[in-house]
XYZ file of C-alpha atoms in Angstrom:
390
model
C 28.158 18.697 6.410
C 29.639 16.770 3.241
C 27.184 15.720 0.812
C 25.573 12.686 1.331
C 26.402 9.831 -1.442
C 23.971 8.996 -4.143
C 20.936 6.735 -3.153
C 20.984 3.111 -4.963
C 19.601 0.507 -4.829
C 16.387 0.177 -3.117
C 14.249 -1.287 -0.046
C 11.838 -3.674 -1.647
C 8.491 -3.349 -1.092
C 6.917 -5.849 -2.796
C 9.633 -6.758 -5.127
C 9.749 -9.567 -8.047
C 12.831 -11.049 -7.596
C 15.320 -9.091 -5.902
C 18.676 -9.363 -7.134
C 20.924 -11.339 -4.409
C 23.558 -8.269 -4.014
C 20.926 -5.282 -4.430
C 21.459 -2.887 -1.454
C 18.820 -1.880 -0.188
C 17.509 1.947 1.122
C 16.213 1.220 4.739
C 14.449 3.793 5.256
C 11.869 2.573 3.000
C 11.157 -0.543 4.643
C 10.332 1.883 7.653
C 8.270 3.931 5.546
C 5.499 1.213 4.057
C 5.597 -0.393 8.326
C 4.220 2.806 8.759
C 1.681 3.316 5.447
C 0.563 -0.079 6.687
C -0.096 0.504 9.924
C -2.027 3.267 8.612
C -4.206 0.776 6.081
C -5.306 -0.945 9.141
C -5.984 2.273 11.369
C -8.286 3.419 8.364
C -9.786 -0.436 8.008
C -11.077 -0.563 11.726
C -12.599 3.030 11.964
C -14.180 3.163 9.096
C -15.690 -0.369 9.928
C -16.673 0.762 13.367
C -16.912 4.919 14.019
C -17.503 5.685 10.072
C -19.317 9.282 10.300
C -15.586 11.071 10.192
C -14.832 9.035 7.075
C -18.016 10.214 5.282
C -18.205 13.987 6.472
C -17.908 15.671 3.495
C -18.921 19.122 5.100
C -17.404 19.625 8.230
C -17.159 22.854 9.693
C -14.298 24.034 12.088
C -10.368 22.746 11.657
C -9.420 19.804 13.896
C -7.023 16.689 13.400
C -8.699 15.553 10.169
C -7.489 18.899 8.365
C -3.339 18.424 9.762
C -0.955 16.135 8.627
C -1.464 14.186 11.989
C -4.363 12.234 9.535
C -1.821 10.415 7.889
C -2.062 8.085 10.739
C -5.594 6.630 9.338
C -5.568 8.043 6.176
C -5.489 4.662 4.191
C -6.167 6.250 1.145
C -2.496 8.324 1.143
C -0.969 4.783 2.418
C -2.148 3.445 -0.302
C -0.942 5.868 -2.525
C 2.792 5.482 -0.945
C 2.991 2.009 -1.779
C 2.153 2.788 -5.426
C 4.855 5.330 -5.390
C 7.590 3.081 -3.555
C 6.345 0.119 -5.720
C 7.713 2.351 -8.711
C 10.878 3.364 -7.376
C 11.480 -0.171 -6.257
C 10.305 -1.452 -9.434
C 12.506 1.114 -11.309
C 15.883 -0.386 -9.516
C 15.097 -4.705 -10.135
C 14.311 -3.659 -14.292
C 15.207 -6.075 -16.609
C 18.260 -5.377 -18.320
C 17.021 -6.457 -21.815
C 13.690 -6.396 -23.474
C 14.063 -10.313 -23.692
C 14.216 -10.732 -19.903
C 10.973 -8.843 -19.454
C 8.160 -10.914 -20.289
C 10.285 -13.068 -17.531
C 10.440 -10.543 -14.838
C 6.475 -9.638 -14.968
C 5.385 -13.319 -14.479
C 7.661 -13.534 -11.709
C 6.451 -10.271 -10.389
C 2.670 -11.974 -10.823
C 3.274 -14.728 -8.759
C 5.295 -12.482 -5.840
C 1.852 -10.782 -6.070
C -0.413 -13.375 -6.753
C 0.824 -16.355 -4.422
C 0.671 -14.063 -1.240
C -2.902 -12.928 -2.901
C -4.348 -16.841 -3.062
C -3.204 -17.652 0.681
C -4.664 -14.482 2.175
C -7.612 -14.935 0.338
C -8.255 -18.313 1.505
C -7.307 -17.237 5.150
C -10.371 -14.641 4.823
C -12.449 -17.427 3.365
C -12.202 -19.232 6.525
C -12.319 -16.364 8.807
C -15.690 -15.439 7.037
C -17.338 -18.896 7.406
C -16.128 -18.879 11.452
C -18.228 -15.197 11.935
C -20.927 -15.615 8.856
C -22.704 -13.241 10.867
C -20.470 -10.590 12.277
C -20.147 -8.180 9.725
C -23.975 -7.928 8.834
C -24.427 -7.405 12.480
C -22.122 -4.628 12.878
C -22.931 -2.756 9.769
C -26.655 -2.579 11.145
C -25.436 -1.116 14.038
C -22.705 1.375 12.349
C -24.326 1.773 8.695
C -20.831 1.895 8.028
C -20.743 1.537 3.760
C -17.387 0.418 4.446
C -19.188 -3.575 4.639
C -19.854 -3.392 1.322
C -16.854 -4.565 -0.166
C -17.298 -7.998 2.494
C -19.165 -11.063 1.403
C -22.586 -11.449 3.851
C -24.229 -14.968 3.975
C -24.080 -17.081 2.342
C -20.481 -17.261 1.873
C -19.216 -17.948 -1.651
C -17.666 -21.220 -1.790
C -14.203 -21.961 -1.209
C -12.952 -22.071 -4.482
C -13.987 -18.749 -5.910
C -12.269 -17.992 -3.447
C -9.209 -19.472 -4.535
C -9.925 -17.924 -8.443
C -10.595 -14.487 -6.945
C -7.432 -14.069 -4.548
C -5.129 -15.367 -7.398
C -6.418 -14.860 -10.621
C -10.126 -12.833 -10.383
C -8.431 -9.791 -8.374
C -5.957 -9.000 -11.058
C -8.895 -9.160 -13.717
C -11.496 -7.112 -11.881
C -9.711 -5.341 -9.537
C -11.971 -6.168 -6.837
C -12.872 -9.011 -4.449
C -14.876 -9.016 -1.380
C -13.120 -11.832 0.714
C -10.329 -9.891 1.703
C -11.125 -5.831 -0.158
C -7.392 -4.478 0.384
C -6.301 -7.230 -2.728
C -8.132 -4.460 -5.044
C -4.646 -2.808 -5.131
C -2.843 -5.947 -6.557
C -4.571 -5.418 -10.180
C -2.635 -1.525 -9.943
C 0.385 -3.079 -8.672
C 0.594 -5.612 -11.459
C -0.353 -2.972 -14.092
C 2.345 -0.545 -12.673
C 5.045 -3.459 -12.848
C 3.948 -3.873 -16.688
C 4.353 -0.545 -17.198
C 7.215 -0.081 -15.614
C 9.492 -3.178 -16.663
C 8.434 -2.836 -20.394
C 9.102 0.780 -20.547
C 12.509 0.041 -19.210
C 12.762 -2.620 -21.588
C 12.393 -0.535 -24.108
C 13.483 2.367 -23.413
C 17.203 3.454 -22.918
C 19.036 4.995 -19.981
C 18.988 8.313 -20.667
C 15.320 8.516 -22.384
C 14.223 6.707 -18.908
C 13.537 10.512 -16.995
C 11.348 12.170 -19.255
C 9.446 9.438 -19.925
C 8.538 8.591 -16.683
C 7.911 12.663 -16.235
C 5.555 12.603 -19.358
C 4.093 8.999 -18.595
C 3.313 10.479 -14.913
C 1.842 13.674 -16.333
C -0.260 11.796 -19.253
C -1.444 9.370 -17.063
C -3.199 11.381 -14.387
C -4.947 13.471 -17.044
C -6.623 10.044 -18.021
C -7.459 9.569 -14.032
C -5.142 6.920 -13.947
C -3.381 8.488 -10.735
C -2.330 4.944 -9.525
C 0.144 4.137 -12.692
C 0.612 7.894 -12.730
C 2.349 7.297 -9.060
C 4.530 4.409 -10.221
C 5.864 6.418 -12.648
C 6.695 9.262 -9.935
C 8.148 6.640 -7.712
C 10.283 5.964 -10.761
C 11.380 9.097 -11.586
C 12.502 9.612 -7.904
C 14.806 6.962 -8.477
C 16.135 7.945 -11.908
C 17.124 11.428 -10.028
C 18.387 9.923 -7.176
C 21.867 10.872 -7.857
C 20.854 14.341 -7.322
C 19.518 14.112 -4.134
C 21.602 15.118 -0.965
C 20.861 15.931 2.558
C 19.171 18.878 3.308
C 17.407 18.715 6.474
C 15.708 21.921 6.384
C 14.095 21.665 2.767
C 13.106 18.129 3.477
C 11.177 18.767 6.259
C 9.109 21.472 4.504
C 8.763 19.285 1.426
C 7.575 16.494 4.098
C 5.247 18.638 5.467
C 4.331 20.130 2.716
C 3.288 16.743 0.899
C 1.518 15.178 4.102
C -0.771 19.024 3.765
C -1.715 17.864 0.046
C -1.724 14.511 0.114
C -2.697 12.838 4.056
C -5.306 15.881 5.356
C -8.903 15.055 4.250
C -10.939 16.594 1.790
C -14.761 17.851 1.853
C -14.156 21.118 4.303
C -17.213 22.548 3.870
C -15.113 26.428 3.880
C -14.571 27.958 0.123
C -11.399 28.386 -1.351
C -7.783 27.710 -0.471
C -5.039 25.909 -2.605
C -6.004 22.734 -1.695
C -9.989 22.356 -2.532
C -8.621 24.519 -5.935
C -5.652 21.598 -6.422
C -8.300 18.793 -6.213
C -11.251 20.675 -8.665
C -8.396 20.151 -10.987
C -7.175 16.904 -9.914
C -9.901 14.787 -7.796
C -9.163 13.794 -4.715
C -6.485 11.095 -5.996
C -3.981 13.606 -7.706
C -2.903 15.505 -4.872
C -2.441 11.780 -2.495
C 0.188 10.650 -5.525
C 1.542 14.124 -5.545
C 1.686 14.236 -1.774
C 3.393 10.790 -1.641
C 5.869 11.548 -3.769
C 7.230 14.784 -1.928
C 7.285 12.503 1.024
C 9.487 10.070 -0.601
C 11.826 12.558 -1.667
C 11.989 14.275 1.965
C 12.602 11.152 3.376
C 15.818 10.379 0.989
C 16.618 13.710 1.859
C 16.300 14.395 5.776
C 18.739 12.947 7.862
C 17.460 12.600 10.939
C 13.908 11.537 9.643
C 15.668 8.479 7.416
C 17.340 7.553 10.789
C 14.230 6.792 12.497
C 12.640 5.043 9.875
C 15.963 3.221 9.740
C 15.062 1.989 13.482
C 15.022 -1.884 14.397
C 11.304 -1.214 14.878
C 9.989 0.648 11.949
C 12.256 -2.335 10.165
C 10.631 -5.244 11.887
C 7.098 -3.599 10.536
C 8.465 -3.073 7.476
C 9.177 -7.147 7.238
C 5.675 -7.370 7.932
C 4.116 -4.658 5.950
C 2.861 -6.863 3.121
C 1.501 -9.606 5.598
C 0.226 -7.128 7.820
C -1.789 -5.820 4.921
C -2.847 -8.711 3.439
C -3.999 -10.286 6.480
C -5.947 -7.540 8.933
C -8.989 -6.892 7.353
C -10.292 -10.702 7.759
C -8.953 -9.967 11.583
C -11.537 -6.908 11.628
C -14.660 -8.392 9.516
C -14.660 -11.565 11.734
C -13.481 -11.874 15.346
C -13.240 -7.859 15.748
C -16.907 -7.519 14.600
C -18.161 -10.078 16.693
C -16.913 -8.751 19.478
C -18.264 -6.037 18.626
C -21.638 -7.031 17.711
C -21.389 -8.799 21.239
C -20.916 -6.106 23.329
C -21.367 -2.797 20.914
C -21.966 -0.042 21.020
C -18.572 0.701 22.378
C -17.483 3.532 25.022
C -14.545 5.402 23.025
C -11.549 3.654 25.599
C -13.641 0.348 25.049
C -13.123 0.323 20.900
C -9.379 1.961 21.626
C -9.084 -1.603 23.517
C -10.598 -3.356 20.850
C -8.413 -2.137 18.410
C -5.437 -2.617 20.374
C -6.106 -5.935 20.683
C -7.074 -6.777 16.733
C -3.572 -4.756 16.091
C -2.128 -6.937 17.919
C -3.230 -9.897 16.868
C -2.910 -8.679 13.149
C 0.939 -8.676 14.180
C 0.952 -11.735 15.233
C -0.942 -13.671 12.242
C 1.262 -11.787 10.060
C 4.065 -12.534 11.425
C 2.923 -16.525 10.830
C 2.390 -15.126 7.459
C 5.884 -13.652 7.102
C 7.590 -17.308 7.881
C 4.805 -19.569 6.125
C 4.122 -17.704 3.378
C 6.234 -14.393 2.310
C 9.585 -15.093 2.851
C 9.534 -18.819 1.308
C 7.420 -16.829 -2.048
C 10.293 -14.475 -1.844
C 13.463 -16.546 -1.656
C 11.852 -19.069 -4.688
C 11.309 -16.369 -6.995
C 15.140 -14.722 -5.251
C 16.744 -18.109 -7.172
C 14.344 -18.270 -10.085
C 15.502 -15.183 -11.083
C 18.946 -15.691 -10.578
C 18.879 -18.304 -12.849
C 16.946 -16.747 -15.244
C 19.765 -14.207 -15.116
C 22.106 -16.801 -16.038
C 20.922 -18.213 -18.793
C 22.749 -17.700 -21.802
C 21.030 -15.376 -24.853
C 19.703 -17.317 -27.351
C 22.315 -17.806 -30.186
């Protein structure tokens, strides 16, 4: 087979700006439909059958401990979007150290405008079931409710500070709890456009190698993954297909990074790689390897290539933004309603709040993301136009 051309530019997944021409890597846009399709998996079971979530000593080996778990494994989704954010992030760099400050408040308000409209969607949804989510956690004692508001609802503008300004201060907010990650996300981007501002092309590897390294010794495993999504895309010229190695690399990072910890058996690589690196090092670590084996595996980029795993990819961010307000309100009082639920019963319920996650997104996708997107598309365009100061 001849060797496969270098990658280039990417698939955004949550980009600033993206330049008008970029080109984009497709099989990426598959790859974070999937991670968030995974987020909400993760969301609804934990809300509503949390005991597997919390077992921190089974006994035994069943589909928690196979790579099959990175189907509700939200926790290795979300450390895949950290690590695409980076090699995305890595590709739409500002060419200068003057166009950076630029590029980072355009990146806040790709993040932050999305942010203020879901968060005022979950306001709502919250004030239509005030009740549902207490209700189910009584019956589930699932820990998961913690990170909802109960009654009384905070009023609508906190809100409105939370979702677009509070979020990226705190990291937290407990209208919609998935907009934690948008404090990380706007972190990574500064660390990732001002090192790229600053730094030049060849200095660009090793840094993001060392800043990767340095960063998860301080725990910061989050930043530590933008920086391997951006070295993935500083070595992308070396990648070519190779179908075999990228399948054992694949598999090989969805073992470290997607199974669950807390086995209650002794030893093995994997309870001795997370004494040394938590439970987070090994998700970045996995994430990355199954970056790389996508770029690198024919036949696996294909798929993700799909016109499906592409229309969920257009709706990742939506999808992600807008489920959990689906699951804390209508899901739980249906569930409150008629709960406990026989195990084909809550496969039907989830069904159906998938569904209609897909649909509200998609709303979302028209109304909200792709207006956000094609604004800040010509803002930076022009800002890519204007002359240098003289």
């Amino acid at each position: 087979m001849p060797p496969r051309p270098p990658l280039v530019a990417p698939a955004a997944i949550a980009p600033a700006a993206p330049a008008p021409t970029s080109q984009r890597v497709l099989c990426l846009d598959g790859l974070r439909g999937v991670a968030a399709c995974s987020v909400v998996a993760f969301h609804f079971f934990y809300a509503f059958t949390p005991a597997p979530f919390t077992d921190w000593g089974r006994t035994g080996f069943g589909l928690w401990d196979t790579p099959l778990a990175v189907l509700w494994n939200g926790h290795f989704a979300v450390a895949m979007f950290f690590v695409l954010s980076g090699f995305v992030l890595a590709a739409s760099a500002p060419r200068s150290a003057r166009e950076a400050p630029a590029l980072i408040g355009l990146r806040y308000l790709r993040l932050g405008l999305p942010a203020l409209v879901s968060s005022a969607l979950a306001w709502a949804w919250l004030n239509g079931f005030p009740e549902a989510a207490r209700e189910v956690q009584a019956m589930t004692g699932s820990r998961w409710f913690r990170w909802t508001y109960q009654p009384p609802i905070p009023p609508f503008d906190q809100a409105l500070w939370e979702g677009g300004i509070g979020v990226f201060l705190t990291g937290t907010t407990r209208f919609n709890n998935p907009l934690w990650t948008m404090q990380a996300e706007f972190f990574g981007s500064v660390l990732i456009y001002g090192s790229y501002a600053l730094l030049p092309g060849r200095a660009r590897p090793p840094a993001m190698a060392l800043g990767a390294l340095v960063l998860a010794a301080l725990g910061q495993f989050s930043l530590a993954a933008f920086c391997g999504g951006a070295l993935v895309y500083e070595g992308r010229a070396l990648l070519r297909d190779h179908a075999p190695g990228g399948a054992l690399l694949g598999l090989l990072g969805l073992v470290l990074g997607a199974t669950y910890p807390g086995h209650s058996s002794e030893g093995g690589l994997i309870p001795l790689l997370q004494s040394w690196l938590g439970v987070d090092g090994p998700r970045q670590i996995g994430a990355v390897m199954v970056l790389v084996a996508l770029l690198i595996t024919p036949r696996v980029r294909r798929l993700f290539e799909s016109a499906p795993l592409q229309r969920l990819g257009a709706l990742s961010f939506p999808l992600y933004l807008v489920h959990v307000p689906l699951i804390v309100a209508p899901a739980c009082a249906v569930y409150a309603r008629f709960g406990p639920l026989e195990p084909w019963a809550l496969a039907g319920l989830f069904a159906a709040t998938f569904l209609a996650a897909l649909v509200l997104a998609t709303l979302f996708l028209a109304a909200v993301e792709r207006p956000v997107l094609a604004g800040l598309r010509a803002l930076r365009a022009r800002l890519r136009r204007r002359p240098a100061p003289g």
